[in-house]
């Protein structure tokens, strides 16, 4: 909705992404297309992570995964297989 767009832009602009990454204790995968023109600050994002990994999808731009979702789907499947299972909060095994 065009009416909501200014509020969305304001909220995104006010969000400190580097601080949020630095505060997050878990594993973070930063996935970018190797040809994405918005990759300029990716190393800053990686340094902000406590346990981060930068993954580049070859020959992909900013919206490249929309045109060819298969490589991203395979990557997500691979990363999920590496994730450690966790129990829901408050439940014990």
CSV table of C-alpha atoms in Angstrom, one decimal:
chain,number,residue,atom,x,y,z
A,1,UNK,CA,0.0,0.0,0.0
A,2,UNK,CA,1.3,3.4,-0.9
A,3,UNK,CA,0.0,4.8,2.4
A,4,UNK,CA,2.1,2.4,4.4
A,5,UNK,CA,5.3,3.0,2.5
A,6,UNK,CA,6.5,6.1,4.4
A,7,UNK,CA,6.0,4.2,7.7
A,8,UNK,CA,7.9,1.2,6.4
A,9,UNK,CA,10.8,3.4,5.2
A,10,UNK,CA,10.9,5.2,8.6
A,11,UNK,CA,11.0,1.9,10.5
A,12,UNK,CA,13.7,0.4,8.4
A,13,UNK,CA,15.8,3.5,8.5
A,14,UNK,CA,15.5,3.6,12.3
A,15,UNK,CA,16.6,0.0,12.8
A,16,UNK,CA,20.3,-0.5,13.7
A,17,UNK,CA,21.1,-3.6,11.8
A,18,UNK,CA,24.7,-3.8,12.9
A,19,UNK,CA,23.7,-3.5,16.6
A,20,UNK,CA,21.0,-6.2,16.1
A,21,UNK,CA,23.5,-8.6,14.6
A,22,UNK,CA,26.0,-7.9,17.3
A,23,UNK,CA,23.4,-8.6,20.0
A,24,UNK,CA,22.3,-11.9,18.4
A,25,UNK,CA,24.2,-14.8,20.0
A,26,UNK,CA,23.4,-17.4,17.4
A,27,UNK,CA,24.8,-18.4,14.0
A,28,UNK,CA,24.1,-16.0,11.1
A,29,UNK,CA,24.4,-16.7,7.4
A,30,UNK,CA,24.7,-13.6,5.3
A,31,UNK,CA,23.7,-14.6,1.7
A,32,UNK,CA,24.3,-12.3,-1.2
A,33,UNK,CA,24.5,-12.6,-4.9
A,34,UNK,CA,28.1,-12.2,-6.1
A,35,UNK,CA,26.9,-9.5,-8.6
A,36,UNK,CA,24.6,-7.7,-6.1
A,37,UNK,CA,25.4,-3.9,-6.2
A,38,UNK,CA,24.3,-3.6,-2.6
A,39,UNK,CA,27.2,-5.7,-1.2
A,40,UNK,CA,29.3,-2.7,-0.3
A,41,UNK,CA,28.9,-3.1,3.5
A,42,UNK,CA,28.7,-6.9,3.7
A,43,UNK,CA,32.1,-7.1,5.5
A,44,UNK,CA,30.8,-4.7,8.2
A,45,UNK,CA,27.8,-6.9,8.7
A,46,UNK,CA,30.0,-10.0,8.9
A,47,UNK,CA,32.3,-8.4,11.5
A,48,UNK,CA,29.2,-7.4,13.6
A,49,UNK,CA,28.2,-11.1,13.9
A,50,UNK,CA,29.4,-13.2,16.8
A,51,UNK,CA,29.2,-16.3,14.7
A,52,UNK,CA,28.7,-15.2,11.1
A,53,UNK,CA,29.4,-16.6,7.7
A,54,UNK,CA,29.3,-14.8,4.3
A,55,UNK,CA,28.0,-16.9,1.4
A,56,UNK,CA,28.0,-15.6,-2.1
A,57,UNK,CA,25.7,-17.1,-4.8
A,58,UNK,CA,27.8,-17.0,-8.0
A,59,UNK,CA,26.5,-15.0,-10.9
A,60,UNK,CA,23.5,-13.7,-9.0
A,61,UNK,CA,22.4,-10.1,-8.5
A,62,UNK,CA,20.2,-8.5,-5.9
A,63,UNK,CA,17.1,-10.1,-7.2
A,64,UNK,CA,18.7,-13.1,-8.9
A,65,UNK,CA,17.2,-15.6,-6.5
A,66,UNK,CA,13.8,-14.7,-7.8
A,67,UNK,CA,14.8,-15.6,-11.4
A,68,UNK,CA,16.5,-18.8,-10.3
A,69,UNK,CA,15.4,-20.0,-6.9
A,70,UNK,CA,17.0,-23.4,-7.1
A,71,UNK,CA,20.5,-22.5,-5.9
A,72,UNK,CA,19.1,-20.6,-2.9
A,73,UNK,CA,16.8,-23.5,-2.1
A,74,UNK,CA,19.7,-26.0,-2.2
A,75,UNK,CA,21.7,-23.6,0.1
A,76,UNK,CA,18.9,-23.3,2.6
A,77,UNK,CA,18.5,-27.1,2.6
A,78,UNK,CA,22.3,-27.5,3.2
A,79,UNK,CA,22.3,-24.9,6.0
A,80,UNK,CA,19.3,-26.5,7.7
A,81,UNK,CA,21.0,-29.8,7.7
A,82,UNK,CA,23.9,-28.1,9.6
A,83,UNK,CA,21.6,-26.4,12.2
A,84,UNK,CA,21.5,-27.7,15.7
A,85,UNK,CA,18.1,-28.7,16.9
A,86,UNK,CA,16.7,-26.7,19.8
A,87,UNK,CA,13.7,-27.3,22.0
A,88,UNK,CA,10.9,-24.7,22.3
A,89,UNK,CA,11.4,-22.2,25.1
A,90,UNK,CA,10.4,-23.5,28.5
A,91,UNK,CA,10.2,-27.2,27.5
A,92,UNK,CA,12.7,-29.7,28.7
A,93,UNK,CA,13.6,-33.0,27.2
